[in-house]
């Protein structure tokens, strides 16, 4: 590939809207309320993006208390202040509840402390209480400054110079209890902690035939309980938004005993700490234990997770989410005008959006009001379509209707895994089988991919056969990369033999943290890591963003020897600061000539006397291990949705007696921007680079400049239209892609 080709390909990825200037502006960043994993990633992004655009950025230690107290609690941050904090849980700038800030007197002191330093832009990372406080502060700002001037604490010029306060919020809360965003910072990490405990409990419970009652956080929101129940296939779940119906005690005991009768050695009941009955009376984990022991005589144990859920290293999802939100928050502050209302940076599908803070807080409070007034259907609806969808999916997969109550469709549906094994495949198969059975279909499992299909390795699969599959890694059905090409006739024959009416294909075209931590203890060392992904650079790019890498080489953005040289020079300069370590990721197929060995030798030679190098090829360990909560739930929900779509198509065909020959009968289901979308394969052909097995347009390439900016490289970043706020209640007709 010549230089012109390289330049042309590079240019196609750099059509960004504008450069922002923060010159002469000062941004204060604080964390408030309960801590959440990922807050540090948000703080890092705010500091580095702020400095990058020329603004001054100040740490406000101990939340609003630090703002009220002032002095050494408000300190200017520099680039190195936020080094090596991505992988640290909690918040390095502290968080505290503050009674003083709830009074006008306290807010007057806080305003004085901010004006002293010229801070008129505030980035608040916290829950709805913290964000509500920030909005009150913003509304009172001009009045507070006038009062400070009247008291002689500031002069009139400063009142005019700092006439208005801009506020942008990011929601840091492990409960995911804030309306307007699909996920809050910390939720995914909390789910990781819960699932780690559930997976550990499962082994001991199965040894002794035990029932475990697991209490998780969520005083006013059942998200953690609900998604954990989906992710581990719990027998029963108790949520504040959706209390069990009258007589639940008997129904739950019947369900537990039925599962035991099916040779299930383990029962798991998940309880949100704020669980209530239909009369708003608390349902406690001890109550549930007593009920199971008294009614069924089962050996039952209670585990209360408590603050374990707040602890530990933030997940890759939380780091990327917080980094994106932090950068977007700085952009929103710099674009704000006196008329711009306080906003919250939110996640919708895979898009970062801005929503009015007041609307989000109002809807969050409306959920609590609905629960207090026992309007539980309204509470679930107000939580959002994603929460409602999770709840409906859980009910459908957890409770099997009696066979005589399921109307038969007289259709046979088969499920097959193809391509490389991927964590979450088994959760998807379980979901497909159970939704299929509840739709009245006869379900078949095809073993060992298309190869097994051609050989007739097909068996009917029942409800109980897929019990306990959600947490299993790999592919229980077996999967091979073999394409159906030469075996199409044999496969067609098998479809006729087993009268298969529809086929659900789960598959594809077919761990940087610890390394970074080991580097932290070693001065002047650069790690070069090779990731998988074929020609798709997603893992290298997003892994780089999550781990704070200095560079990530990918196929989609060609590079040459000059880029490699520039990266080496960048690292050489970095080693002169207090941050004396580096991390470089390389996608396995990013370049035919610039191999991992080549890059390793180049860096080793050019960095001689300044830094030394180590390399690591992660290989198939990336495909191994238990699936994450995200993969379990995404696999479960997307598969359930696919099976519903197949059922609709089968009903249409039965009514018209038509054969499946149209393009819209062969579709791929996935996320497109903010929605789950069924796209005909015929249409996808036009959008796919078959030679390299990647889409022609990759949505995540827009995030590539983020990694570069946060690693101190010059890069342009595509920003939102100034003042473009969406509304929290506004949603399209498509199905939301949230997990």
XYZ file of C-alpha atoms in Angstrom:
739
model
C 0.000 0.000 0.000
C 1.589 3.333 -1.020
C 1.602 6.552 1.015
C -1.298 8.067 -0.929
C -3.520 5.071 -0.121
C -2.591 5.268 3.551
C -3.345 9.013 3.663
C -6.673 8.532 1.867
C -7.772 5.773 4.246
C -6.674 7.826 7.270
C -8.502 10.896 6.041
C -11.776 9.028 5.718
C -11.831 8.539 9.492
C -11.111 12.166 10.396
C -14.161 14.088 9.284
C -14.787 15.727 12.622
C -16.922 18.791 13.222
C -14.824 21.299 15.144
C -12.128 22.051 17.676
C -13.299 23.461 20.980
C -11.378 26.022 23.020
C -11.471 26.111 26.795
C -8.931 28.933 27.048
C -9.723 31.213 29.980
C -12.304 28.779 31.393
C -12.136 26.828 34.665
C -13.935 23.533 35.348
C -14.546 22.049 38.796
C -15.104 18.284 39.080
C -16.567 16.578 42.141
C -17.969 13.189 43.132
C -20.884 13.157 45.549
C -23.142 10.672 47.338
C -22.373 6.929 47.355
C -19.210 5.910 45.528
C -19.329 3.739 42.410
C -16.690 1.879 40.391
C -15.803 3.884 37.301
C -16.003 7.310 38.968
C -12.208 7.609 38.670
C -12.372 6.965 34.926
C -14.906 9.818 34.663
C -12.695 12.149 36.745
C -9.672 11.249 34.579
C -11.596 11.958 31.366
C -12.864 15.345 32.634
C -9.382 16.414 33.757
C -7.577 15.321 30.595
C -10.210 16.547 28.137
C -10.394 19.862 29.989
C -6.614 20.346 29.900
C -6.541 19.166 26.264
C -8.883 21.981 25.162
C -6.969 24.588 27.183
C -9.151 24.934 30.294
C -8.030 24.827 33.909
C -9.507 21.881 35.805
C -9.894 21.758 39.579
C -10.438 18.779 41.862
C -13.114 19.494 44.473
C -12.295 17.016 47.233
C -14.979 15.436 49.470
C -17.913 16.441 47.261
C -20.087 19.407 48.246
C -18.475 19.488 51.692
C -15.145 20.362 50.050
C -16.851 23.041 47.961
C -18.329 24.628 51.103
C -15.093 24.350 53.119
C -12.842 25.573 50.260
C -9.124 26.001 50.980
C -7.066 22.904 50.232
C -10.228 21.046 49.189
C -10.202 22.828 45.800
C -6.935 22.123 43.982
C -5.888 22.561 40.355
C -5.291 19.197 38.649
C -2.661 18.392 36.043
C -2.295 15.618 33.468
C -0.319 13.378 35.833
C -2.798 13.851 38.728
C -5.080 11.266 37.106
C -2.463 8.735 35.996
C -3.025 5.072 36.960
C -6.519 5.593 38.394
C -8.578 3.872 35.659
C -8.375 0.485 37.375
C -8.986 1.843 40.900
C -12.455 1.465 42.431
C -14.201 4.217 44.423
C -13.159 7.836 43.871
C -9.713 9.352 44.488
C -11.205 12.800 45.187
C -13.489 11.502 47.919
C -17.222 11.766 48.395
C -19.249 12.931 51.379
C -22.830 13.722 52.323
C -23.101 17.446 53.078
C -25.848 19.007 55.221
C -24.357 22.500 54.863
C -24.876 22.546 51.074
C -28.598 22.009 51.615
C -28.783 25.476 53.201
C -28.477 28.777 51.339
C -25.721 29.754 53.774
C -23.660 26.735 52.727
C -24.252 27.376 49.024
C -23.176 31.028 49.531
C -19.830 29.830 50.928
C -19.464 27.350 48.047
C -20.129 30.086 45.464
C -17.496 32.298 47.078
C -14.918 29.499 46.965
C -15.606 28.817 43.269
C -15.520 32.490 42.227
C -12.160 32.924 43.991
C -10.714 30.436 41.503
C -12.761 31.570 38.513
C -14.711 28.291 38.341
C -17.998 28.748 36.449
C -18.281 25.242 35.003
C -19.227 22.367 37.258
C -19.092 18.670 36.466
C -20.946 16.640 39.102
C -20.655 12.841 39.285
C -23.271 11.393 41.629
C -26.874 10.299 42.080
C -30.163 12.176 41.679
C -29.780 13.977 45.039
C -26.341 15.297 44.100
C -27.532 16.429 40.672
C -30.652 18.099 42.113
C -28.409 20.037 44.512
C -26.226 21.166 41.595
C -29.270 22.440 39.698
C -30.536 24.444 42.690
C -27.026 25.921 42.996
C -27.045 26.877 39.288
C -30.438 28.605 39.579
C -29.342 30.567 42.659
C -25.902 31.444 41.265
C -26.531 35.060 40.178
C -28.357 35.815 43.460
C -25.539 34.260 45.490
C -22.940 36.386 43.651
C -24.938 39.567 44.261
C -25.125 38.698 47.955
C -21.358 38.041 48.064
C -20.774 41.459 46.430
C -23.126 43.187 48.896
C -21.223 41.548 51.752
C -17.965 42.819 50.276
C -16.586 39.307 49.662
C -16.211 39.890 45.904
C -16.290 43.040 43.746
C -18.900 43.994 41.116
C -16.563 43.146 38.230
C -16.408 39.534 39.362
C -20.207 39.369 39.484
C -20.311 40.340 35.797
C -17.318 38.208 34.797
C -18.730 35.069 36.417
C -22.384 35.880 35.726
C -23.628 32.320 35.156
C -22.786 28.782 36.207
C -22.860 25.841 33.782
C -23.679 22.435 35.239
C -23.325 19.013 33.600
C -24.033 15.798 35.478
C -22.903 12.208 35.106
C -24.773 9.580 37.070
C -22.559 7.458 39.306
C -24.769 4.918 41.075
C -24.456 1.153 41.296
C -28.264 0.770 41.539
C -28.976 2.045 37.987
C -31.820 3.987 39.588
C -31.747 7.135 37.423
C -34.249 7.597 34.614
C -32.960 8.758 31.245
C -29.849 6.596 30.912
C -29.584 2.914 30.022
C -26.701 2.401 32.441
C -25.240 4.470 35.272
C -21.525 4.430 36.106
C -20.817 1.523 38.470
C -23.817 -0.693 37.646
C -21.949 -3.121 35.401
C -19.127 -3.534 37.945
C -21.658 -4.172 40.734
C -23.260 -6.860 38.546
C -19.807 -8.441 38.114
C -19.414 -8.639 41.912
C -22.876 -10.184 42.328
C -22.367 -12.756 39.568
C -18.924 -13.730 40.939
C -20.636 -14.517 44.262
C -23.537 -16.355 42.587
C -21.130 -18.484 40.507
C -19.156 -19.342 43.654
C -22.322 -20.151 45.606
C -23.591 -22.396 42.813
C -20.742 -24.852 43.268
C -21.199 -25.230 47.037
C -25.014 -25.254 46.842
C -24.996 -28.058 44.254
C -22.721 -30.140 46.480
C -25.266 -30.075 49.312
C -28.644 -29.549 47.625
C -29.152 -26.151 49.206
C -31.349 -23.122 48.714
C -29.625 -19.742 48.802
C -31.351 -16.436 49.451
C -29.106 -13.680 48.093
C -29.762 -10.074 49.111
C -28.390 -7.392 46.765
C -28.412 -3.591 46.943
C -31.330 -1.577 45.614
C -33.328 0.240 48.284
C -35.628 1.893 45.754
C -34.646 0.167 42.497
C -34.669 -3.523 41.618
C -32.350 -3.338 38.602
C -29.418 -5.219 40.199
C -31.719 -7.927 41.538
C -33.585 -8.309 38.241
C -30.546 -8.440 35.967
C -28.685 -10.763 38.378
C -31.714 -13.072 38.350
C -31.693 -13.062 34.540
C -27.930 -13.661 34.465
C -27.945 -16.682 36.764
C -31.388 -18.123 35.999
C -32.650 -17.570 39.573
C -35.790 -19.418 40.688
C -37.453 -16.311 42.137
C -36.748 -12.580 42.397
C -38.183 -9.884 44.676
C -38.203 -6.265 43.442
C -39.585 -3.018 44.901
C -41.176 -2.014 41.544
C -42.979 -5.304 40.968
C -44.072 -6.971 44.217
C -45.260 -10.602 44.071
C -48.993 -11.184 43.816
C -51.102 -12.213 46.813
C -50.406 -15.844 47.706
C -46.796 -15.617 46.515
C -45.601 -17.712 49.454
C -47.419 -20.805 48.199
C -46.540 -20.146 44.539
C -42.839 -19.768 45.322
C -42.739 -22.985 47.348
C -44.499 -24.878 44.522
C -41.935 -23.512 42.024
C -38.981 -24.514 44.245
C -40.323 -28.027 44.811
C -41.043 -28.478 41.068
C -37.445 -27.528 40.285
C -36.173 -30.009 42.870
C -38.398 -32.673 41.324
C -36.655 -31.975 37.983
C -33.382 -32.980 39.697
C -32.247 -29.376 40.126
C -29.901 -29.559 43.112
C -29.793 -25.843 43.752
C -32.337 -23.086 44.275
C -31.416 -19.408 44.120
C -33.727 -16.627 45.289
C -32.575 -13.030 44.740
C -33.947 -10.225 46.902
C -33.466 -6.479 46.426
C -32.872 -4.831 49.814
C -35.948 -2.646 49.215
C -38.266 -5.551 48.269
C -41.896 -5.053 49.326
C -45.260 -6.776 49.002
C -48.358 -5.263 47.370
C -49.203 -3.496 50.661
C -45.764 -1.815 50.723
C -44.621 -3.977 53.642
C -40.957 -5.068 53.511
C -40.071 -8.601 52.380
C -36.772 -9.546 54.027
C -34.305 -12.287 53.160
C -34.740 -13.780 56.672
C -38.528 -13.959 56.151
C -38.002 -15.851 52.905
C -35.539 -18.253 54.537
C -38.022 -18.988 57.367
C -40.764 -19.644 54.812
C -38.653 -22.129 52.792
C -37.406 -23.951 55.896
C -40.887 -24.152 57.482
C -42.854 -25.085 54.345
C -40.340 -27.258 52.472
C -37.702 -28.240 55.021
C -34.882 -27.311 52.627
C -31.403 -26.487 53.913
C -31.501 -22.704 53.298
C -28.784 -20.060 53.726
C -28.882 -16.266 53.473
C -26.056 -14.246 51.912
C -26.178 -10.441 52.165
C -23.670 -8.931 49.759
C -23.677 -5.378 51.133
C -20.779 -3.089 50.245
C -18.906 -5.833 48.364
C -20.999 -4.657 45.405
C -19.414 -1.187 45.526
C -15.854 -2.512 45.711
C -13.261 -3.943 43.394
C -11.879 -2.976 40.023
C -14.304 -1.304 37.602
C -15.301 -3.416 34.600
C -14.179 -2.526 31.059
C -17.763 -1.411 30.321
C -17.763 1.065 33.236
C -14.358 2.483 32.296
C -15.382 3.056 28.685
C -18.804 4.426 29.703
C -17.257 6.817 32.254
C -14.500 7.928 29.830
C -17.059 8.678 27.097
C -19.330 10.522 29.523
C -16.434 12.533 30.977
C -15.310 13.767 27.560
C -18.894 14.527 26.495
C -19.448 16.433 29.776
C -16.500 18.755 29.061
C -17.753 19.341 25.501
C -21.252 20.125 26.872
C -19.792 22.629 29.395
C -17.769 24.417 26.724
C -20.768 24.630 24.392
C -23.146 25.873 27.121
C -24.643 29.374 27.077
C -26.508 31.247 29.869
C -29.750 29.852 28.399
C -28.586 26.203 28.371
C -30.360 24.208 31.117
C -28.330 21.880 33.350
C -27.977 18.567 31.541
C -27.074 14.964 32.242
C -24.811 13.004 29.923
C -26.563 9.665 29.344
C -26.155 6.412 27.449
C -28.796 5.373 24.921
C -27.916 2.110 23.140
C -24.309 2.758 22.138
C -24.785 6.540 21.799
C -23.882 9.278 24.296
C -26.759 11.782 24.570
C -27.565 14.871 26.645
C -30.846 15.141 28.519
C -32.292 17.954 30.674
C -31.339 17.241 34.293
C -34.700 18.441 35.661
C -36.691 16.021 33.463
C -34.528 13.047 34.465
C -34.781 13.838 38.186
C -38.554 14.359 37.894
C -39.096 10.996 36.228
C -36.841 9.277 38.789
C -38.975 10.784 41.576
C -42.167 9.779 39.729
C -41.104 6.112 39.971
C -40.829 6.355 43.757
C -44.167 8.164 43.951
C -45.842 5.412 41.906
C -44.428 2.768 44.285
C -45.554 4.720 47.351
C -49.059 4.918 45.862
C -48.965 1.198 44.957
C -49.214 1.912 41.210
C -46.675 -0.798 40.471
C -47.413 -1.174 36.742
C -46.741 2.544 36.366
C -43.500 2.189 38.362
C -42.234 -0.507 35.989
C -43.261 1.521 32.930
C -41.569 4.671 34.262
C -38.327 2.766 34.868
C -38.122 2.491 31.083
C -38.726 -0.027 28.323
C -35.438 -1.778 29.034
C -36.427 -2.536 32.662
C -39.886 -3.652 31.525
C -38.346 -5.871 28.844
C -35.938 -7.424 31.398
C -38.840 -8.188 33.740
C -40.988 -9.753 31.018
C -38.051 -11.834 29.756
C -37.265 -13.065 33.289
C -40.885 -14.119 33.899
C -41.007 -15.913 30.584
C -37.775 -17.852 31.152
C -38.183 -18.616 34.854
C -41.729 -19.957 34.997
C -42.886 -22.726 32.663
C -46.583 -22.884 31.941
C -48.174 -26.347 32.105
C -48.016 -28.111 28.704
C -51.808 -28.248 28.385
C -51.978 -24.439 28.676
C -49.515 -23.760 25.825
C -51.241 -23.612 22.414
C -49.213 -25.746 19.984
C -47.870 -24.057 16.840
C -47.037 -27.356 15.063
C -43.686 -25.813 14.078
C -40.210 -27.250 14.594
C -37.469 -24.709 15.334
C -33.770 -25.587 15.490
C -30.917 -23.740 17.254
C -27.299 -23.944 16.097
C -23.985 -22.355 17.165
C -21.503 -21.441 14.412
C -18.092 -19.781 14.233
C -15.698 -19.348 17.145
C -17.035 -20.003 20.667
C -18.074 -16.813 22.475
C -19.070 -16.197 26.091
C -22.868 -15.777 26.265
C -23.704 -18.333 23.558
C -25.168 -20.768 26.107
C -27.345 -18.060 27.665
C -28.660 -17.318 24.160
C -29.450 -21.010 23.496
C -31.248 -21.356 26.864
C -33.328 -18.275 26.125
C -34.197 -19.439 22.584
C -35.247 -22.901 23.760
C -37.466 -21.652 26.588
C -39.096 -18.839 24.611
C -39.640 -21.274 21.723
C -41.351 -23.797 24.020
C -43.532 -21.052 25.554
C -44.526 -20.042 21.983
C -45.710 -23.610 21.389
C -42.859 -24.783 19.116
C -40.991 -28.067 19.287
C -37.328 -27.116 19.813
C -34.313 -28.938 18.376
C -30.611 -28.537 19.184
C -28.020 -29.005 16.431
C -24.634 -30.129 17.724
C -21.197 -29.209 16.282
C -22.286 -26.452 13.901
C -23.022 -26.973 10.203
C -20.811 -30.077 10.165
C -23.047 -31.724 12.781
C -26.143 -30.454 10.957
C -25.111 -32.235 7.760
C -24.429 -35.467 9.700
C -27.811 -35.369 11.456
C -26.558 -34.554 14.965
C -29.971 -33.131 15.870
C -31.985 -33.810 19.039
C -35.155 -32.438 20.555
C -34.329 -30.233 23.554
C -36.638 -29.476 26.485
C -37.147 -26.776 29.129
C -35.157 -28.536 31.873
C -32.322 -29.525 29.484
C -31.040 -25.919 29.392
C -31.232 -25.280 33.149
C -28.019 -23.759 34.534
C -26.649 -22.859 31.078
C -26.443 -19.059 31.531
C -23.188 -19.062 33.489
C -21.363 -21.631 31.353
C -18.548 -20.449 29.078
C -17.886 -21.693 25.536
C -20.597 -23.519 23.593
C -22.344 -26.546 25.141
C -23.859 -27.435 21.744
C -20.393 -27.327 20.218
C -19.400 -24.986 17.415
C -17.108 -25.165 14.410
C -15.918 -22.597 11.904
C -16.920 -24.855 8.987
C -19.207 -23.053 6.533
C -22.178 -24.933 5.037
C -20.919 -24.581 1.402
C -20.300 -28.209 0.349
C -22.906 -29.689 2.698
C -25.961 -27.695 1.602
C -27.737 -30.718 0.090
C -27.128 -32.840 3.209
C -28.338 -29.977 5.430
C -31.464 -29.521 3.285
C -32.149 -33.260 3.621
C -31.826 -33.052 7.427
C -34.221 -30.095 7.476
C -36.754 -32.149 5.533
C -36.239 -35.249 7.726
C -36.821 -33.297 10.949
C -39.449 -30.976 9.386
C -37.545 -27.886 10.536
C -39.578 -24.751 9.820
C -37.137 -22.146 11.194
C -33.469 -21.957 12.121
C -31.878 -19.680 14.731
C -28.126 -19.273 14.132
C -26.084 -17.967 17.077
C -22.547 -17.010 16.143
C -20.450 -14.654 14.107
C -18.654 -14.551 10.818
C -17.389 -17.179 12.262
C -6.983 -8.716 29.641
C -4.932 -5.707 29.765
C -5.527 -4.763 33.434
C -3.198 -7.135 35.147
C -0.468 -6.366 32.646
C -0.903 -2.637 33.302
C -0.834 -3.251 37.064
C 2.407 -5.224 36.792
C 3.810 -2.353 34.743
C 2.810 0.094 37.497
C 5.320 -1.515 39.807
C 8.086 -1.290 37.204
C 9.558 1.993 36.095
C 10.324 2.764 32.432
C 8.638 -0.266 30.914
C 6.382 -0.520 27.867
C 4.083 -3.518 27.349
C 3.082 -4.514 23.815
C -0.057 -6.666 23.786
C -1.581 -8.538 20.840
C -5.361 -8.964 20.900
C -7.651 -11.182 18.806
C -10.396 -9.951 16.499
C -9.333 -10.966 12.979
C -9.413 -7.775 10.926
C -11.781 -6.051 13.368
C -9.981 -3.678 15.727
C -12.829 -3.393 18.271
C -11.051 -5.360 21.024
C -7.762 -3.488 20.609
C -9.446 -0.080 20.409
C -11.936 -0.513 23.265
C -9.386 -2.443 25.345
C -7.029 0.487 24.848
C -9.693 2.953 25.984
C -10.536 0.824 29.045
C -6.901 0.287 30.048
C -5.574 3.772 29.276
C -3.252 2.599 26.497
C -0.781 4.894 24.743
C -1.526 3.451 21.301
C -3.697 0.797 19.665
C -2.872 -0.380 16.141
C -5.879 -1.542 14.125
C -6.579 -2.604 10.535
C -9.318 0.014 10.067
C -6.839 2.864 10.537
C -3.687 2.111 8.520
C -0.352 3.207 9.951
C 3.205 3.406 8.685
C 6.740 3.612 10.075
C 6.313 7.341 10.737
C 3.362 6.658 13.042
C 5.371 4.019 14.906
C 8.256 6.464 15.251
C 5.898 9.185 16.539
C 4.526 6.754 19.157
C 8.044 5.870 20.324
C 8.912 9.574 20.635
C 5.665 10.171 22.538
C 6.553 7.396 25.024
C 10.116 8.721 25.364
C 8.690 12.114 26.388
C 6.239 10.413 28.745
C 9.095 8.631 30.560
C 10.510 12.056 31.510
C 7.356 12.700 33.614
C 6.239 10.835 36.736
C 4.212 8.399 34.527
C 6.999 5.971 33.672
C 5.185 3.113 32.004
C 3.430 2.478 28.731
C 0.848 0.166 27.166
C 0.508 -0.501 23.426
C -2.145 -2.780 21.898
C -2.007 -4.374 18.461
C -4.887 -6.120 16.711
C -3.652 -9.486 15.372
C -4.335 -8.634 11.693
C -3.756 -4.876 11.687
C -0.777 -5.126 9.323
C 0.906 -7.848 7.323
C 4.389 -6.356 7.797
C 4.259 -4.492 11.121
C 3.875 -7.638 13.227
C 3.876 -7.771 17.019
C 7.508 -8.961 16.901
C 8.474 -6.117 14.560
C 6.839 -3.498 16.794
C 8.419 -5.070 19.888
C 11.924 -4.980 18.340
C 11.434 -1.439 17.000
C 10.286 -0.107 20.382
C 13.102 -2.008 22.167
C 15.771 -0.566 19.855
C 14.437 2.999 19.687
C 13.719 3.129 23.422
C 17.177 1.905 24.447
C 18.394 3.688 27.552
C 14.952 5.248 28.108
C 12.594 2.274 28.530
C 12.583 -1.474 28.039
C 9.814 -3.573 26.458
C 7.815 -6.706 27.149
C 5.308 -8.357 24.800
C 2.321 -10.592 25.405
C 0.040 -12.400 22.949
C -3.293 -12.916 24.749
C -4.528 -15.608 22.331
C -7.501 -17.852 23.106
C -7.715 -16.853 26.770
C -9.906 -14.023 25.401
C -12.556 -16.595 24.399
C -12.407 -18.526 27.670
C -13.889 -18.123 31.134
C -17.396 -17.537 32.410
C -19.494 -14.988 30.495
C -19.856 -11.496 31.980
C -23.249 -10.276 33.244
C -23.510 -8.132 30.089
C -22.927 -11.133 27.789
C -25.358 -13.339 29.703
C -28.106 -10.743 29.570
C -27.430 -9.582 26.051
C -27.419 -13.211 24.865
C -30.639 -13.891 26.779
C -32.551 -10.830 25.594
C -31.422 -10.798 21.977
C -32.172 -14.517 21.622
C -35.628 -14.148 23.193
C -36.347 -11.312 20.761
C -35.102 -13.395 17.812
C -37.366 -16.287 18.783
C -40.383 -13.963 19.023
C -39.566 -12.655 15.537
C -39.334 -16.210 14.176
C -42.691 -17.052 15.779
C -44.293 -14.029 14.086
C -42.883 -15.068 10.708
C -44.075 -18.656 11.192
C -47.603 -17.469 12.028
C -47.636 -15.246 8.924
C -46.555 -18.201 6.793
C -49.185 -20.518 8.272
C -51.930 -18.002 7.548
C -50.905 -17.584 3.909
C -49.364 -20.967 3.233
C -46.310 -19.168 1.875
C -42.751 -20.438 1.567
C -39.782 -18.558 2.980
C -38.249 -17.108 -0.146
C -38.289 -13.355 0.551
C -35.284 -11.361 1.741
C -36.942 -10.246 4.969
C -37.267 -13.864 6.160
C -33.490 -14.219 6.569
C -32.311 -11.536 8.986
C -29.510 -10.705 11.386
C -30.475 -9.233 14.766
C -28.127 -6.755 16.428
C -27.715 -3.270 17.850
C -27.799 -0.362 15.438
C -27.154 2.946 17.236
C -29.796 2.866 19.960
C -32.076 0.051 18.878
C -32.318 -3.681 18.340
C -32.704 -4.074 14.606
C -33.561 -6.983 12.298
C -31.646 -6.431 9.062
C -32.140 -8.661 6.010
C -28.943 -10.520 5.088
C -29.384 -9.316 1.499
C -29.132 -5.722 2.742
C -26.152 -6.493 4.981
C -24.243 -7.874 1.985
C -23.942 -4.325 0.648
C -22.644 -3.052 4.004
C -20.078 -5.806 4.599
C -16.410 -6.201 3.660
C -16.474 -9.987 3.101
C -12.745 -10.287 2.428
C -11.922 -9.034 5.914
C -15.208 -10.112 7.552
C -16.015 -6.696 9.002
C -18.675 -4.019 8.372
C -17.688 -1.303 5.907
C -18.595 1.267 8.568
C -17.700 0.668 12.218
C -19.602 2.764 14.779
C -16.851 2.500 17.414
C -14.267 4.240 15.199
C -15.833 7.514 16.367
C -14.482 6.672 19.827
C -10.938 6.209 18.555
C -9.947 9.855 19.081
C -10.970 9.507 22.750
C -8.152 7.064 23.441
C -5.679 9.356 21.672
C -6.834 12.520 23.456
C -6.718 10.825 26.876
C -3.190 9.587 26.066
C -2.115 13.196 25.185
C -2.005 12.900 21.389
C -3.398 15.587 19.123
C -6.678 14.366 17.670
C -9.978 15.799 16.472
C -13.172 14.672 18.139
C -16.655 14.737 16.663
C -18.847 16.729 19.028
C -22.607 17.059 19.401
C -24.503 20.033 18.024
C -24.360 22.890 20.566
C -27.334 22.968 22.889
C -28.856 19.829 21.402
C -30.807 18.373 24.308
C -33.133 15.412 23.884
C -36.111 14.821 26.135
C -36.185 11.999 28.614
C -39.653 10.784 27.666
C -38.980 10.965 23.919
C -38.326 7.511 22.438
C -38.593 6.116 18.923
C -40.834 3.213 17.905
C -37.949 0.759 17.662
C -37.007 -1.585 20.476
C -34.357 -0.126 22.835
C -30.969 -1.825 22.781
C -30.283 -1.314 26.488
C -29.214 -4.195 28.693
